[in-house]
Amino acid sequence: MKIKHPVTRRSVDARQASDQASSQPTNTRTFPKGFYWGVGTSSYQIEGAWNENGKGVSIWDTYTHKPGNIKNNDTGDLANDHYHRYREDVALMKEIGVNSYRFSIAWPRIFPEGTGQANPKGLDFYSRLVDELKAAGIEPFATLYHWDLPQTLQDKYGGWQSKDTAKAFADYAGYIAEHLGDRVKHFFTINEFRSFVEGGYQGFDTQVGGGKVLHLGGAPGLKLSNGDLNQVRHHAVLGHGLAVKAIRSRGRSGTKVGFAENMRIAVPVIETPEYIKAAERATRELNADFTTVMLEGRYTEEYLKETGKDAPKFTDDELKTIASPLDFVGINVYKPNTYVAPSDDPLGYRHIPINASHPKMQSEWHVFDPQCLYWAPHHVQSLWGAKSIFITENGCAASDVIADDGKVYDSDRVMFLRSYLAQLQRATADGVPVSGYFLWSGQDNFEWIYGYGNRFGLIYVDFKTQKRTPKLSAQWFREAVRRNAVV
Ligand code: GBH
């Protein structure tokens, strides 16, 4: 048997001429031509300027201003001061070489009261941001709702507890499509339905010192019953559907729209047709309340059976609106939700527990398994025949620090990105229609109830001085973007 020795004649040559093609690893995994490479952020997490230029108060302003809700009582009042530093931030993105950027629009900047009178200065900020991006050769992708609801709608309607909020959302979405649609071609309606609905409207209790119990989750900090919560879920997907219709009727003909959901992903333990089928079925049921109803226009039998008397109230007309045709599906993918195996019971699958020793990234919820970035788009195509899929978020928090030489060596984030992106490339090589990837996040930012403790950025932010320092991972990502490939 012949054993290949690593030091071949070829690799010696390669070292001598390191700038030649022969020095490149040969198993480069290339992405499709025209692939969108971007980074993502959201308004409340980076903008600051919470009360400037006519902006209305959002539920996250209210929530963070109440002591005890957020780690260290951090707030987004200043955050990354992106509202004033957006030019520098676009220049940094250009340096990384991304060709696209996913940001969100703060609804209360546009309509301070949620509906009614628009605030021209609010729109003006996003208009200037979009111009700056275009001039840098970066395609803008706008998310319309990344959780910062106008406080007025919370006070007046109880937020998403009412259909009136869904209707107001559609009006605001149509207004944006009308006013930015000349330059913004891609819109995401709502970011992570499950996160803001379950976190904000039910949340969870956690024991702190002295027998005190803290209620956590996020704004508006409610604790609804299961039935009321299911109705909120329904209003959220209805808001999405109404917004899609409004964008279609008030936007330009080339305007494209989809949602961005943190889908629950079931990963087959073993890659056989039986296990894969089981994982598909599980994924469909696990997302019955959001993704599945938006793509199928019906609640699954299992969901209606399981929720029973707590099932949402809905009409056929609403289901039609909820499933309005989309141009693409956006999914935020961080971790597998579950591992599954086939089973003889009627559902056809069973859950395999995640072992306690399973590797995790810094956030305690963040189970590490690159395979989920293969299976997530795979399931979306096989279950619903999606023609275009965007990975609207993927990334990880790490315990980044500035080293003595002034740099940030986030080798764990590089490992994370390399291994997850290899699985995404595997999906594209299998013919899964993935159109782009937005790394979360462009910069360290306000990580909701975790405050500024969990850093997700490619760029390190010193929140005292607002100094930005690109990390090692930014350099790594730049190379991936440049090659349109991972190695
Ligand atoms: C996204 O949420 C958000 O869109 C973004 O704003 C945020 O900064 C980013 O990701 C990083 O966290 O049920 O075990 O998953 C992240 C997804 C969903 C993580 C809810 C925490 C609760 C525990 N989040 N999840 S679990």
Coordinates of N, CA and C in Angstrom, one line a residue, residues 293-412:
V293 N -47.2 27.6 9.2 CA -48.4 28.2 8.8 C -48.2 29.3 7.7
M294 N -47.1 30.0 7.8 CA -46.8 31.0 6.8 C -46.5 30.4 5.4
L295 N -45.9 29.2 5.4 CA -45.6 28.6 4.1 C -46.7 27.7 3.6
E296 N -47.6 27.2 4.5 CA -48.6 26.3 4.0 C -50.0 26.8 4.1
G297 N -50.2 27.9 4.9 CA -51.6 28.5 5.0 C -52.5 27.6 5.8
R298 N -52.0 26.8 6.7 CA -52.9 26.1 7.6 C -52.0 25.7 8.8
Y299 N -52.8 25.6 10.0 CA -52.1 25.0 11.2 C -52.2 23.5 11.1
T300 N -51.1 22.8 11.4 CA -51.1 21.4 11.3 C -52.2 20.8 12.3
E301 N -52.7 19.6 11.9 CA -53.6 18.9 12.7 C -53.1 18.7 14.1
E302 N -51.8 18.3 14.2 CA -51.1 18.0 15.4 C -51.1 19.3 16.3
Y303 N -50.8 20.4 15.7 CA -50.8 21.7 16.5 C -52.2 22.0 17.1
L304 N -53.2 21.9 16.3 CA -54.5 22.2 16.7 C -55.0 21.2 17.8
K305 N -54.6 19.9 17.7 CA -54.9 18.9 18.6 C -54.2 19.2 20.0
E306 N -52.9 19.5 19.8 CA -52.1 19.7 21.0 C -52.5 21.0 21.8
T307 N -52.8 22.0 21.1 CA -53.2 23.3 21.8 C -54.7 23.2 22.3
G308 N -55.5 22.4 21.6 CA -56.9 22.1 22.1 C -57.7 23.4 22.3
K309 N -58.1 23.6 23.6 CA -58.9 24.8 23.9 C -58.1 26.1 23.8
D310 N -56.8 25.9 23.8 CA -55.9 27.1 23.8 C -55.5 27.4 22.3
A311 N -56.1 26.7 21.4 CA -55.8 27.0 20.0 C -56.1 28.4 19.6
P312 N -55.4 29.0 18.7 CA -55.8 30.4 18.3 C -57.1 30.4 17.5
K313 N -57.8 31.6 17.6 CA -59.0 31.8 16.8 C -58.6 32.4 15.5
F314 N -59.1 31.9 14.4 CA -58.6 32.4 13.0 C -59.7 32.1 12.0
T315 N -59.6 32.8 10.9 CA -60.6 32.6 9.8 C -59.8 32.1 8.6
D316 N -60.5 31.5 7.6 CA -59.8 31.0 6.4 C -59.2 32.2 5.6
D317 N -59.9 33.3 5.6 CA -59.3 34.5 5.0 C -58.0 34.9 5.6
E318 N -57.9 34.8 6.9 CA -56.6 35.2 7.6 C -55.5 34.2 7.2
L319 N -55.9 32.9 7.1 CA -54.9 31.9 6.7 C -54.3 32.2 5.3
K320 N -55.2 32.6 4.4 CA -54.8 33.0 3.1 C -53.8 34.2 3.1
T321 N -54.1 35.2 3.9 CA -53.2 36.3 4.0 C -51.9 35.9 4.6
I322 N -51.9 35.1 5.6 CA -50.7 34.7 6.3 C -49.8 34.0 5.4
A323 N -50.3 33.2 4.4 CA -49.5 32.5 3.5 C -49.4 33.2 2.1
S324 N -49.4 34.5 2.1 CA -49.2 35.3 0.9 C -47.9 34.8 0.3
P325 N -47.8 34.7 -1.0 CA -46.6 34.2 -1.7 C -45.4 35.1 -1.4
L326 N -44.3 34.4 -1.2 CA -43.0 35.1 -0.8 C -42.0 34.9 -1.9
D327 N -41.0 35.8 -2.0 CA -39.9 35.7 -2.9 C -38.8 34.9 -2.3
F328 N -38.7 34.8 -1.0 CA -37.6 34.0 -0.4 C -38.0 33.7 1.1
V329 N -37.3 32.8 1.6 CA -37.5 32.4 3.1 C -36.2 32.8 3.8
G330 N -36.3 33.5 4.9 CA -35.1 33.9 5.6 C -35.1 33.0 6.9
I331 N -33.9 32.4 7.2 CA -33.9 31.7 8.5 C -32.6 32.1 9.3
N332 N -32.8 32.3 10.6 CA -31.7 32.5 11.5 C -31.3 31.2 12.1
V333 N -30.1 30.8 11.9 CA -29.7 29.4 12.3 C -28.5 29.5 13.2
Y334 N -28.7 29.1 14.4 CA -27.6 29.1 15.4 C -27.3 27.7 15.9
K335 N -28.3 26.9 16.1 CA -28.1 25.6 16.8 C -29.2 24.6 16.4
P336 N -28.9 23.3 16.6 CA -30.0 22.4 16.3 C -31.0 22.5 17.5
N337 N -32.2 22.4 17.2 CA -33.2 22.4 18.3 C -33.3 21.0 18.9
T338 N -33.2 20.0 18.1 CA -33.3 18.6 18.6 C -32.7 17.7 17.6
Y339 N -32.3 16.5 18.1 CA -31.8 15.4 17.2 C -33.0 14.4 17.2
V340 N -33.3 13.8 16.1 CA -34.4 12.9 16.0 C -34.0 11.6 15.3
A341 N -34.8 10.6 15.6 CA -34.7 9.3 15.0 C -36.1 8.9 14.5
P342 N -36.2 7.9 13.6 CA -37.5 7.5 13.2 C -38.3 6.8 14.3
S343 N -39.6 6.7 14.2 CA -40.3 6.0 15.3 C -41.6 5.5 14.6
D344 N -42.2 4.5 15.3 CA -43.4 3.9 14.8 C -44.7 4.6 15.2
D345 N -44.5 5.6 16.1 CA -45.8 6.3 16.5 C -46.2 7.2 15.3
P346 N -47.5 7.6 15.4 CA -48.1 8.3 14.2 C -47.3 9.5 13.7
L347 N -46.6 10.1 14.6 CA -45.9 11.3 14.1 C -44.6 10.9 13.3
G348 N -44.1 9.7 13.5 CA -43.0 9.2 12.7 C -41.6 9.6 13.2
Y349 N -41.6 10.2 14.3 CA -40.2 10.6 14.8 C -40.2 10.6 16.3
R350 N -39.0 10.5 16.9 CA -38.9 10.7 18.3 C -37.6 11.6 18.6
H351 N -37.6 12.3 19.7 CA -36.5 13.2 20.1 C -35.4 12.4 20.8
I352 N -34.2 12.7 20.4 CA -33.0 12.2 21.1 C -32.5 13.3 22.0
P353 N -32.3 13.0 23.3 CA -31.9 14.1 24.2 C -30.5 14.6 23.8
I354 N -30.2 15.9 24.0 CA -28.9 16.5 23.7 C -28.1 16.2 25.0
N355 N -27.0 15.5 24.8 CA -26.1 15.1 25.9 C -25.6 16.4 26.7
A356 N -25.5 16.2 28.0 CA -25.1 17.4 28.9 C -23.7 17.8 28.5
S357 N -22.9 16.9 28.0 CA -21.5 17.3 27.7 C -21.4 17.9 26.3
H358 N -22.5 18.1 25.6 CA -22.5 18.6 24.2 C -21.7 19.9 24.1
P359 N -20.8 20.1 23.2 CA -20.1 21.4 23.1 C -21.0 22.6 22.9
K360 N -20.7 23.7 23.5 CA -21.5 24.9 23.4 C -20.6 26.1 23.1
M361 N -21.2 27.1 22.5 CA -20.5 28.4 22.4 C -20.7 29.2 23.6
Q362 N -20.4 30.5 23.7 CA -20.4 31.2 24.9 C -21.8 31.4 25.5
S363 N -22.8 31.7 24.7 CA -24.2 31.8 25.2 C -24.6 30.5 25.7
E364 N -25.3 30.4 26.9 CA -25.6 29.1 27.5 C -26.5 28.3 26.6
W365 N -27.4 29.0 25.8 CA -28.3 28.3 24.9 C -27.6 27.8 23.7
H366 N -26.4 28.1 23.4 CA -25.8 27.9 22.1 C -25.1 26.6 21.9
V367 N -25.9 25.6 21.6 CA -25.4 24.2 21.3 C -24.6 24.3 20.0
F368 N -23.4 23.8 19.9 CA -22.6 23.8 18.7 C -22.8 22.6 17.9
D369 N -23.3 22.8 16.7 CA -23.3 21.7 15.7 C -23.5 22.3 14.3
P370 N -22.4 22.3 13.6 CA -22.4 22.9 12.2 C -23.5 22.3 11.3
Q371 N -23.8 21.0 11.5 CA -24.8 20.3 10.7 C -26.1 21.1 10.5
C372 N -26.5 21.8 11.6 CA -27.8 22.5 11.5 C -27.8 23.5 10.3
L373 N -26.6 24.0 9.9 CA -26.6 24.9 8.8 C -26.7 24.2 7.4
Y374 N -26.6 22.9 7.5 CA -26.9 22.1 6.3 C -28.4 21.7 6.3
W375 N -28.9 21.3 7.4 CA -30.2 20.7 7.5 C -31.3 21.8 7.4
A376 N -31.0 23.0 8.0 CA -32.1 24.0 8.0 C -32.5 24.4 6.6
P377 N -31.6 24.8 5.7 CA -32.1 25.1 4.3 C -32.6 23.9 3.6
H378 N -32.0 22.7 3.9 CA -32.4 21.5 3.2 C -33.8 21.2 3.5
H379 N -34.2 21.3 4.8 CA -35.6 21.0 5.2 C -36.6 22.1 4.5
V380 N -36.1 23.3 4.5 CA -37.0 24.4 3.9 C -37.3 24.1 2.5
Q381 N -36.3 23.6 1.8 CA -36.5 23.2 0.4 C -37.4 21.9 0.3
S382 N -37.0 20.9 1.0 CA -37.7 19.6 0.8 C -39.2 19.7 1.3
L383 N -39.4 20.4 2.4 CA -40.8 20.5 3.0 C -41.7 21.5 2.2
W384 N -41.1 22.6 1.8 CA -42.0 23.7 1.2 C -41.5 24.1 -0.2
G385 N -40.5 23.5 -0.7 CA -40.1 23.8 -2.1 C -39.7 25.3 -2.3
A386 N -39.0 25.8 -1.3 CA -38.6 27.2 -1.4 C -37.6 27.4 -2.6
K387 N -37.8 28.5 -3.3 CA -37.0 28.7 -4.5 C -35.7 29.5 -4.1
S388 N -35.8 30.3 -3.0 CA -34.7 31.1 -2.6 C -34.7 31.2 -1.1
I389 N -33.5 30.9 -0.5 CA -33.4 30.9 0.9 C -32.2 31.8 1.3
F390 N -32.5 32.6 2.3 CA -31.4 33.4 2.9 C -31.1 32.9 4.3
I391 N -29.8 32.8 4.7 CA -29.5 32.6 6.1 C -29.4 34.0 6.6
T392 N -30.4 34.4 7.3 CA -30.5 35.8 7.7 C -29.7 36.1 9.0
E393 N -29.3 35.0 9.7 CA -28.4 35.2 10.9 C -27.7 33.9 11.1
N394 N -26.4 34.0 11.4 CA -25.6 32.9 12.0 C -24.4 33.5 12.5
G395 N -23.9 33.0 13.7 CA -22.7 33.6 14.3 C -22.7 33.1 15.8
C396 N -21.8 33.6 16.6 CA -21.7 33.2 18.0 C -21.1 34.3 18.8
A397 N -21.4 34.2 20.1 CA -20.8 35.1 21.1 C -19.5 34.5 21.5
A398 N -18.5 35.3 21.9 CA -17.2 34.8 22.3 C -16.7 35.7 23.4
S399 N -15.8 35.2 24.2 CA -15.3 36.1 25.3 C -14.1 37.0 24.9
D400 N -14.4 37.8 23.8 CA -13.3 38.5 23.2 C -12.7 39.6 24.1
V401 N -11.4 39.7 24.0 CA -10.7 40.8 24.7 C -9.7 41.4 23.8
I402 N -9.3 42.6 24.1 CA -8.2 43.3 23.3 C -6.9 42.8 23.9
A403 N -6.0 42.2 23.0 CA -4.7 41.6 23.5 C -3.7 42.8 23.6
D404 N -2.6 42.5 24.2 CA -1.5 43.5 24.4 C -1.1 44.2 23.1
D405 N -1.2 43.5 22.0 CA -0.8 44.1 20.7 C -2.0 44.9 20.1
G406 N -3.1 45.0 20.9 CA -4.3 45.8 20.4 C -5.2 45.0 19.5
K407 N -4.9 43.7 19.3 CA -5.8 42.9 18.4 C -6.7 42.0 19.2
V408 N -7.7 41.4 18.5 CA -8.7 40.5 19.1 C -8.6 39.2 18.5
Y409 N -8.2 38.2 19.2 CA -7.9 36.8 18.6 C -9.1 35.9 19.0
D410 N -10.1 36.0 18.2 CA -11.3 35.2 18.4 C -11.3 33.9 17.6
S411 N -10.3 33.0 18.0 CA -10.1 31.8 17.2 C -11.3 30.9 17.3
D412 N -12.1 30.9 18.4 CA -13.2 30.1 18.5 C -14.3 30.5 17.5

